[in-house]
Coordinates of C-alpha atoms in Angstrom, one line a residue:
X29 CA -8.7 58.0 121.8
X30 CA -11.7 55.8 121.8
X31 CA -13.6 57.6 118.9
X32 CA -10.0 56.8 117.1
X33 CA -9.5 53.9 117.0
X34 CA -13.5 53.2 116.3
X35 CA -13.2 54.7 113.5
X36 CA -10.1 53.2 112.6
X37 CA -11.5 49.9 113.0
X38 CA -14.6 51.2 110.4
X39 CA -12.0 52.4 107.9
X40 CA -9.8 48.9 107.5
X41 CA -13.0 47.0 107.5
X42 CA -14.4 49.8 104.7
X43 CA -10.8 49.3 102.7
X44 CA -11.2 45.7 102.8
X45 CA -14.8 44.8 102.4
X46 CA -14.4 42.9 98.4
X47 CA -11.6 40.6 100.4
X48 CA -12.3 37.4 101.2
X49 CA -13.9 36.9 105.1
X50 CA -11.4 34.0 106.8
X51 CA -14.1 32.6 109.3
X52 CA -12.0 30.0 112.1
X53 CA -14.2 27.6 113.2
X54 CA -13.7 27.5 117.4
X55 CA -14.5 24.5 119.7
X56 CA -13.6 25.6 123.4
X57 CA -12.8 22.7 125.8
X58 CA -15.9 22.9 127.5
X59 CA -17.8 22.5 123.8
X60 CA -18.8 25.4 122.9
X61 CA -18.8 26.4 119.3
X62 CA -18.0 30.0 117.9
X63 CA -17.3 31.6 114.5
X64 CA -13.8 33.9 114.3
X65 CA -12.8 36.2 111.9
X66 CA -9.1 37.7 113.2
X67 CA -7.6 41.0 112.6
X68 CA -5.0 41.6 114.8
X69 CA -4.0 44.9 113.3
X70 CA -6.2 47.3 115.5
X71 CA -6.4 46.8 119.4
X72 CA -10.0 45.7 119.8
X73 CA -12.7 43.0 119.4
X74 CA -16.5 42.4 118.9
X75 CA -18.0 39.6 120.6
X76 CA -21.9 38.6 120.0
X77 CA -23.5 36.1 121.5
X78 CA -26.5 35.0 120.6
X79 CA -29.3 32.8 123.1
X80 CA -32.3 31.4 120.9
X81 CA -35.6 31.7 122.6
X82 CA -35.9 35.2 123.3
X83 CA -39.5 36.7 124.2
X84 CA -41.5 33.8 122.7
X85 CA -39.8 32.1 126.0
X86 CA -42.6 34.3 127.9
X87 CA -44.5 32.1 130.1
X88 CA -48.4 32.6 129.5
X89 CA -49.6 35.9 131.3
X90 CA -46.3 37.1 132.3
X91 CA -46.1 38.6 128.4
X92 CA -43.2 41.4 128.3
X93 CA -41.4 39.8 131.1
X94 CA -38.2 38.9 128.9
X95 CA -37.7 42.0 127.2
X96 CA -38.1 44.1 131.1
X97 CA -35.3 41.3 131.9
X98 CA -33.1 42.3 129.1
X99 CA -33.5 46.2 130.1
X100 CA -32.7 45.2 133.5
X101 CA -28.8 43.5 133.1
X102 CA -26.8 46.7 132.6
X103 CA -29.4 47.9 135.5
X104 CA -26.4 46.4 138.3
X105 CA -24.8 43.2 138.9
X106 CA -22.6 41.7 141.7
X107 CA -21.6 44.2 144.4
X108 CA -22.1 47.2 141.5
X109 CA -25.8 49.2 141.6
X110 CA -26.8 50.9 138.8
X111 CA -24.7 54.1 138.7
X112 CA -21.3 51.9 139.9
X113 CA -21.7 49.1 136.9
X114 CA -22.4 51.9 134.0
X115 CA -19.3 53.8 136.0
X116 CA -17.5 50.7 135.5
X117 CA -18.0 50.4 132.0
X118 CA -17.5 53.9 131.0
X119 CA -13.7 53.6 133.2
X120 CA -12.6 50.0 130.6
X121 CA -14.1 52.0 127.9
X122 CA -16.2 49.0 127.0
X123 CA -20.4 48.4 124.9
X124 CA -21.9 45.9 126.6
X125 CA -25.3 45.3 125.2
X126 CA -28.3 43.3 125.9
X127 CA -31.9 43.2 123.8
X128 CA -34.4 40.6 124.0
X129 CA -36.4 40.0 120.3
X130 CA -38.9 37.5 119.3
X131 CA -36.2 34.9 118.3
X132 CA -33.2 35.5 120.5
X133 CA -31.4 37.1 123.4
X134 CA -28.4 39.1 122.2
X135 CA -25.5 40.3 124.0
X136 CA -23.1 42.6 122.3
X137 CA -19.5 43.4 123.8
X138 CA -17.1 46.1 122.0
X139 CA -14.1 46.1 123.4
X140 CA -10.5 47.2 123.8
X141 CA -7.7 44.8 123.6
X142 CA -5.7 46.4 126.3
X143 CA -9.3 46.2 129.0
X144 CA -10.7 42.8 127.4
X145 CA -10.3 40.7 130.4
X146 CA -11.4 43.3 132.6
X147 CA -14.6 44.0 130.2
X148 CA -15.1 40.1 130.2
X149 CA -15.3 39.8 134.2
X150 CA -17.9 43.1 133.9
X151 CA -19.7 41.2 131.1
X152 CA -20.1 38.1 132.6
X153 CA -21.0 39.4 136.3
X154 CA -24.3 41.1 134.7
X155 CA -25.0 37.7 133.5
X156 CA -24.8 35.7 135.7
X157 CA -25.3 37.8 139.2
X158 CA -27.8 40.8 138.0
X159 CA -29.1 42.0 141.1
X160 CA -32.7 43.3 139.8
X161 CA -32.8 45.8 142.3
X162 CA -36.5 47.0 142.9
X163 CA -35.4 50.6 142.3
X164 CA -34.3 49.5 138.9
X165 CA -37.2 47.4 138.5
X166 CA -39.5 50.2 138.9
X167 CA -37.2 52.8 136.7
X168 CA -37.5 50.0 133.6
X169 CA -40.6 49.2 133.7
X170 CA -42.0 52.6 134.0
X171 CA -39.9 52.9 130.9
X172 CA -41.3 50.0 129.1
X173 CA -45.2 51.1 130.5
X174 CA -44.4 55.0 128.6
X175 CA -43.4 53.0 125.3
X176 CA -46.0 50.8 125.3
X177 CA -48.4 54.0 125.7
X178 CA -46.8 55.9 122.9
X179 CA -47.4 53.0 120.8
X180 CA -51.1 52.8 121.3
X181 CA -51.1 56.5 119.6
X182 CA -48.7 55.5 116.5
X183 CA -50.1 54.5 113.7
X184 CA -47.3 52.0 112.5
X185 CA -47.1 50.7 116.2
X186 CA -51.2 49.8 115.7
X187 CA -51.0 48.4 112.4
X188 CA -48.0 46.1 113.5
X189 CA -49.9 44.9 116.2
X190 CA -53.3 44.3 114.6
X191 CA -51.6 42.5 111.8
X192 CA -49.4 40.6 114.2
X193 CA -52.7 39.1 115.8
X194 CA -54.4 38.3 112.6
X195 CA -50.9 36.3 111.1
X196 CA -50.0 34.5 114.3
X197 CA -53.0 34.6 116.8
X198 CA -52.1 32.7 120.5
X199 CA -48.5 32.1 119.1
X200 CA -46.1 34.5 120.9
X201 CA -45.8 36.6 117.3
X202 CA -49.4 37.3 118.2
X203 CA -48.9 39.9 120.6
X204 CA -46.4 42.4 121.5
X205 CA -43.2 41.5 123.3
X206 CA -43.3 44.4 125.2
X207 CA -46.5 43.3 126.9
X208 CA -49.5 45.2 128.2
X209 CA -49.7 47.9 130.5
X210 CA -51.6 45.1 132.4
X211 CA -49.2 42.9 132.0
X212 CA -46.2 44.7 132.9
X213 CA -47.3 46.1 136.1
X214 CA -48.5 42.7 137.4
X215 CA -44.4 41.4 136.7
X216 CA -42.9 40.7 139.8
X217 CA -38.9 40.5 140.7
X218 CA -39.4 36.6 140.9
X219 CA -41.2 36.8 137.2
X220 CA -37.5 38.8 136.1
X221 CA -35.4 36.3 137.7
X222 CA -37.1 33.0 136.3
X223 CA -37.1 34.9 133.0
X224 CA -33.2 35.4 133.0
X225 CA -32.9 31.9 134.1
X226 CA -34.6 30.6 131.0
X227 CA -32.9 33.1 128.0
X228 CA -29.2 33.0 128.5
X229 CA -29.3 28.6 128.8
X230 CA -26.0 27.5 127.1
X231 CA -28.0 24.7 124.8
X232 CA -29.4 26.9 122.6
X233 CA -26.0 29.9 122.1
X234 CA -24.5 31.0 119.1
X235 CA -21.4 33.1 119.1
X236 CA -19.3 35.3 116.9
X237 CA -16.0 37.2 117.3
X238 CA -14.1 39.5 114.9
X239 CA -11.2 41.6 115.4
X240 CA -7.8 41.8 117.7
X241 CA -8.4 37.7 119.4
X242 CA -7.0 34.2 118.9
X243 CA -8.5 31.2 118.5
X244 CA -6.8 30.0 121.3
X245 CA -8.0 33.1 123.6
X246 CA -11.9 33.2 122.5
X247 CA -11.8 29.6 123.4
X248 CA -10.8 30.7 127.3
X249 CA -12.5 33.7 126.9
X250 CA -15.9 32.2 125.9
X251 CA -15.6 29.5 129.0
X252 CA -14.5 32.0 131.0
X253 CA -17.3 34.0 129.9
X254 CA -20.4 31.3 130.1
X255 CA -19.7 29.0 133.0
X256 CA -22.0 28.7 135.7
X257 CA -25.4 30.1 133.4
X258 CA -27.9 27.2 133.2
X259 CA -27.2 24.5 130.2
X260 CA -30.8 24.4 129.2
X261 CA -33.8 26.1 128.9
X262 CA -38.0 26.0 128.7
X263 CA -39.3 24.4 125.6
X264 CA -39.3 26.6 122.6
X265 CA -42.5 27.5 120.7
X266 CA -43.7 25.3 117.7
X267 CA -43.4 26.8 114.1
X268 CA -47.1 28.7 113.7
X269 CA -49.1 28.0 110.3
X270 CA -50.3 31.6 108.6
X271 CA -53.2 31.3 106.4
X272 CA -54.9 34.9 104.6
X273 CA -57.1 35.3 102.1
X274 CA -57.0 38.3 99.7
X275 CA -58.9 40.9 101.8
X276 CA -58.7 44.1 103.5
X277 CA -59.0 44.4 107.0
X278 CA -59.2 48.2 108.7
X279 CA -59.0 49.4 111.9
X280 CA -60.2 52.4 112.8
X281 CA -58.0 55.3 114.3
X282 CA -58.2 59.0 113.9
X283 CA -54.7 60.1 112.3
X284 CA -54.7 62.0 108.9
X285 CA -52.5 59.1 107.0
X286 CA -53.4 55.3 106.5
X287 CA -51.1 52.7 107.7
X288 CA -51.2 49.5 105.6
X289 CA -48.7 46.6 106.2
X290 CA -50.3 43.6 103.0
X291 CA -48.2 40.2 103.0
X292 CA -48.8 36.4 102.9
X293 CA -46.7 32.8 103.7
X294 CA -43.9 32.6 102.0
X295 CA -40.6 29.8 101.8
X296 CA -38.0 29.2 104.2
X297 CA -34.6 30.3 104.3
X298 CA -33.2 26.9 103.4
X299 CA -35.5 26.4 99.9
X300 CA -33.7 25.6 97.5
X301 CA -35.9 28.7 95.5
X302 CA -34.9 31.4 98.4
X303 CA -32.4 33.2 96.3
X304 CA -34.4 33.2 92.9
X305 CA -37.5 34.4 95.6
X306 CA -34.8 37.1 96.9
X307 CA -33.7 38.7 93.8
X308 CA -37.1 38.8 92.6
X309 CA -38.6 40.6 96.1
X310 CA -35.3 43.1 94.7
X311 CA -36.9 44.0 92.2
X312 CA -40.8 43.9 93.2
X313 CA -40.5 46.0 96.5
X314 CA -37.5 45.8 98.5
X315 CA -35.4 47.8 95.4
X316 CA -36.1 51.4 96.7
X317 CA -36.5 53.8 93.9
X318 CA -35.9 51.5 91.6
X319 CA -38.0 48.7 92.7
X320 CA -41.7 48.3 91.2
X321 CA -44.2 49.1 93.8
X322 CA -42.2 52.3 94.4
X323 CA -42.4 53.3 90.7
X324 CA -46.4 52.6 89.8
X325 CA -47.6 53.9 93.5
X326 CA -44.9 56.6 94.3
X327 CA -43.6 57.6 91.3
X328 CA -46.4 57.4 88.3
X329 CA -49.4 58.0 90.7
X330 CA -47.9 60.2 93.7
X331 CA -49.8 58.0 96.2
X332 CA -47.0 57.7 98.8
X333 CA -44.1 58.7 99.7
X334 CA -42.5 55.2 100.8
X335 CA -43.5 51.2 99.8
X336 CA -42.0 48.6 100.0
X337 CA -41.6 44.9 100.8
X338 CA -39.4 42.5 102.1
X339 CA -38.9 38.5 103.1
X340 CA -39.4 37.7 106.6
X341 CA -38.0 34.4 107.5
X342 CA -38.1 34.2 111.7
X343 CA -37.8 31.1 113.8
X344 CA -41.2 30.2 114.0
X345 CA -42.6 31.3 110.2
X346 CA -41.6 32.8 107.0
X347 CA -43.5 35.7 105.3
X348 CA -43.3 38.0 102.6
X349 CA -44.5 41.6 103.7
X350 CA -44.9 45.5 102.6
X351 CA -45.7 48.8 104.0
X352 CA -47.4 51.4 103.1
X353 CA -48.6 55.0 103.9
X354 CA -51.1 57.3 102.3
X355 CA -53.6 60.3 102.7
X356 CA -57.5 58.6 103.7
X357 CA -59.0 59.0 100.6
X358 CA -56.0 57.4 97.9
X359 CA -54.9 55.0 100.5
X360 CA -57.9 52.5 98.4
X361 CA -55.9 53.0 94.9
X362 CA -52.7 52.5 96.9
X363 CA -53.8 49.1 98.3
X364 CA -55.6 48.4 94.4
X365 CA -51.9 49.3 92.5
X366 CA -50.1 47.0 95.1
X367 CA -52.8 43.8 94.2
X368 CA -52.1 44.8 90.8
X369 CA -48.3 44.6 91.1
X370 CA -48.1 41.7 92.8
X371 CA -50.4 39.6 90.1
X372 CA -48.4 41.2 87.8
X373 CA -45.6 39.9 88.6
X374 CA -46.8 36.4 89.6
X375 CA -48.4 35.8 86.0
X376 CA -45.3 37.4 84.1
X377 CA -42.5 37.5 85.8
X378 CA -39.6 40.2 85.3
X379 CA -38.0 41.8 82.4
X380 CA -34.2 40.8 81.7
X381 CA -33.2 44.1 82.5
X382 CA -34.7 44.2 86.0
X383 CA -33.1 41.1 86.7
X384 CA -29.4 42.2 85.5
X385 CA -30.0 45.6 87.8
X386 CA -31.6 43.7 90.6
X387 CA -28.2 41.4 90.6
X388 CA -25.6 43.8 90.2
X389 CA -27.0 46.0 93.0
X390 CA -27.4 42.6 95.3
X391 CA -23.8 42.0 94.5
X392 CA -22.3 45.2 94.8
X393 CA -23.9 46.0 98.0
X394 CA -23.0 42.8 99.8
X395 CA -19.7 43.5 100.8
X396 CA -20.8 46.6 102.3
X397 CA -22.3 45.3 105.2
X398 CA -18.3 43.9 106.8
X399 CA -17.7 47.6 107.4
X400 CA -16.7 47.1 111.2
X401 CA -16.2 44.2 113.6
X402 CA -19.3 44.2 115.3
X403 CA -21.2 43.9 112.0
X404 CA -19.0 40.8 111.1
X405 CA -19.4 39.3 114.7
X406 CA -23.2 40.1 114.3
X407 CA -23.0 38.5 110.6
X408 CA -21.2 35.4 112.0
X409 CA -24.1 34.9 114.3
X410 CA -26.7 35.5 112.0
X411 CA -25.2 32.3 109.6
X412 CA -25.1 30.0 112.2
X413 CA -29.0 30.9 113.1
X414 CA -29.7 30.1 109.6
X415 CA -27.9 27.0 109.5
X416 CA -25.5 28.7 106.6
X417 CA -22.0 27.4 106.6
X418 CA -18.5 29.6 107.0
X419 CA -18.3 28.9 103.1
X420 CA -21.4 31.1 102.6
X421 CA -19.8 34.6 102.2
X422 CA -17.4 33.7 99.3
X423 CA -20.2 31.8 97.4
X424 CA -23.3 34.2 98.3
X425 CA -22.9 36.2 95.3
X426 CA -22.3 33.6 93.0
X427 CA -25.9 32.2 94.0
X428 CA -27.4 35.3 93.7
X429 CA -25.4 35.8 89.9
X430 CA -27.0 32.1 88.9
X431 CA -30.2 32.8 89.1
X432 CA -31.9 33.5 85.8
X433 CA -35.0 34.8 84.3
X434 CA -36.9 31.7 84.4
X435 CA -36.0 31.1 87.9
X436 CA -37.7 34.3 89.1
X437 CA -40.9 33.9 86.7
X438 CA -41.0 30.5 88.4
X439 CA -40.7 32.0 91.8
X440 CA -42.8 33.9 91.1
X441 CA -46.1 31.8 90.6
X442 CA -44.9 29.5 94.0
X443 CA -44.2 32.9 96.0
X444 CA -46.7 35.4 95.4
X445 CA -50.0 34.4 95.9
X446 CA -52.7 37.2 94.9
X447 CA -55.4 34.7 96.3
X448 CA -53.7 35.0 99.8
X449 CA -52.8 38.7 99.9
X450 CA -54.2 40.4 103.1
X451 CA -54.1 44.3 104.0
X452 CA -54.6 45.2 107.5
X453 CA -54.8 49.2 107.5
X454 CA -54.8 51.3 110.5
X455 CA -56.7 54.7 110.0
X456 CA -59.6 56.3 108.8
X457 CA -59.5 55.0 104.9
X458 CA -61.9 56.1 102.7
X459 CA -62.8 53.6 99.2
X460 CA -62.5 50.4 100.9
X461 CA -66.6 49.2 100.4
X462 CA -65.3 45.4 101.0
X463 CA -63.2 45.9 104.0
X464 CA -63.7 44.1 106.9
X465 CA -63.9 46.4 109.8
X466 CA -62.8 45.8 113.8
X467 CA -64.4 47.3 116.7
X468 CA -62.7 50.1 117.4
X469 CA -62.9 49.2 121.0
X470 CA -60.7 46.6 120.0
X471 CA -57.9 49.0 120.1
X472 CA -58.1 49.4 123.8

């Protein structure tokens, strides 16, 4: 019955995705703001919340502390242990989902119409009374401890990190959210409570809805919901400056593959040159088969299987970033094509007919992405973290249609910056005679 009407619910969304998105702006009583898109047809409803803050909340030397939090919510709550609460859920047929990321604290809820006040009371007793029961402390963390292990022996884990630390040094994007083994096992139950004190503070919330709920009842719902968590929270971190210089930094690792991630600083999401930077980043790296990088290093020179890159505009900074992989001894003419591409492209620009492909494939796709309600409720939160207004979705692909060829060759210049462009490769590369090695104690 369950699986029905979830799919159900994909398949309207699916016939419907070129319609128009009717976004209802909602003020509750108690002031909370949320974004509603109603369809009353099918008997359930996505609800997202989102708390800004996230891990870069982590106090200093209690690193990994927010995201063991997060794992911890659906770990028991009120007079329900573990095994009762997940009982619970499975019996009202409900998702209730929590993950801690740099940025934000998210909490997911799917659903049905017929158990929504039920799933609410569920939902909002794991926020507000989690019991962080020491059994379930110690099942998460070993948890965490095992993934943070497995990263230290994966190659894209490594080069994530080292890069991570070069960009953002002692700003929170400088080291893992997860923590360290160190750090983790020194996190006490008092470390987990003042930690879920400080995410889920009402100041800082964005929510979305979409599917079978008024405006009238996700206003009562939503103070229903909230009441009682605190209204504000710590401090949040301060925007962090990234400066690179066009070089290559490795560190070393015995696998049989390099792992290189290359980017630079890059604009905001509110620049006035975002979508001319967008459509051109289509059609540089983030275009899949069709996208530059993948043609000269996959394609004409059989370097790689996979490259790409994308825009990465978080809270605290805004980047422009790639990936790629290759056996030790091309992994030198990988990182060579991609300086070459990306000079390339800042001194000339792109061809007319990369720029009509790269916006007919942005435009057809969008739609796409409102194929069920918890993608629109996700979507709905996602504009209101970017400061984008309910009028976004119709006009989105009208932006992306106006830009022209000068705008990208323009973008070009101001974006991509060969001078800056850093490589940090994990591995044992072989061709790299200017690269700056680490200690390879340093991955300890």
């Amino acid at each position: 019955m369950i699986r029905a009407i979830l799919t159900g619910v994909t398949c309207l969304w699916a016939a419907t995705a070129s319609a128009s998105v009717d976004i209802q702006e909602v003020t509750t009583e108690a002031g909370f703001n949320a974004w509603l898109v109603e369809e009353p047809s099918i008997p359930f409803v996505s609800l997202e919340l989102r708390f800004i803050g996230g891990g870069s909340l982590d106090p200093e030397g209690k690193r990994g502390v927010t995201n063991l939090m997060a794992g911890l919510l659906e770990e028991g709550a009120g007079d329900l242990d573990a095994q009762a609460f997940a009982e619970a859920k499975e019996a009202l047929a409900a998702t209730l989902q929590y993950d801690a990321g740099d940025d934000a604290m998210a909490v997911s809820a799917k659903v049905l119409t017929e158990n929504r006040e039920e799933a609410m009371a569920l939902l909002r007793t794991s926020l507000l009374e989690p019991r962080f029961d020491e059994e379930a402390i110690a099942r998460v963390k070993a948890q965490v401890l095992s993934s943070i292990q497995s990263d230290r022996t994966d190659p894209d884990s490594l080069v994530g990190q080292r890069a991570a630390e070069i960009l953002y040094g002692d700003h929170p994007y400088g080291s893992a959210m997860k923590g360290t083994v160190e750090s983790v096992e020194a996190l006490t139950r008092a470390d987990i409570v003042d930690a879920w004190q400080a995410a889920l503070a009402t100041d800082r919330v964005y929510i979305g809805a979409a599917g079978d709920i008024s405006a009238e009842e996700l206003s009562e719902l939503i103070d229903g919901l909230l009441e009682g968590l605190p209204e504000t929270g710590p401090p949040l971190p301060e925007p962090v400056t990234v400066s690179t210089e066009a070089e290559t930094v490795v560190v070393p690792f015995d696998t049989p593959q390099s792992v290189a991630l290359f980017g630079h600083r890059a604009i905001p999401r509110d620049d006035p040159d975002f979508f001319a930077a967008f459509v051109m980043n289509q059609i540089l790296g983030a275009g899949g088969f069709e996208s530059r990088l993948m043609e000269e290093v996959r394609d004409k020179r059989g370097l790689t299987y996979g490259v790409y890159s994308y825009i990465a505009n978080r809270e605290y900074s805004d980047m422009i970033m790639g990936r790629v992989a290759s056996a030790t001894d091309r992994i030198a003419e990988a990182v060579e094509v991609i300086r070459n591409e990306w000079r390339r492209m800042a001194e000339e620009g792109v061809t007319a007919e990369e720029l009509e492909a790269a916006k007919t494939f942005l435009t057809g796709a969008y739609p796409l992405r409102f194929d069920s309600n918890g993608a629109i409720a996700n979507i709905l939160v996602g504009m209101q973290t970017m400061g984008l207004e309910p009028g976004y979705i119709a006009t989105r692909n009208d932006r992306v249609n106006a830009v022209t060829l000068e705008d990208v060759r323009r973008v070009a210049k101001r974006v991509l910056l060969p001078e800056e462009l850093l490589f940090v490769v994990v591995g044992q590369p072989e061709g790299l005679a200017d690269a700056t090695v680490l200690e390879e104690a340093a991955l300890q």
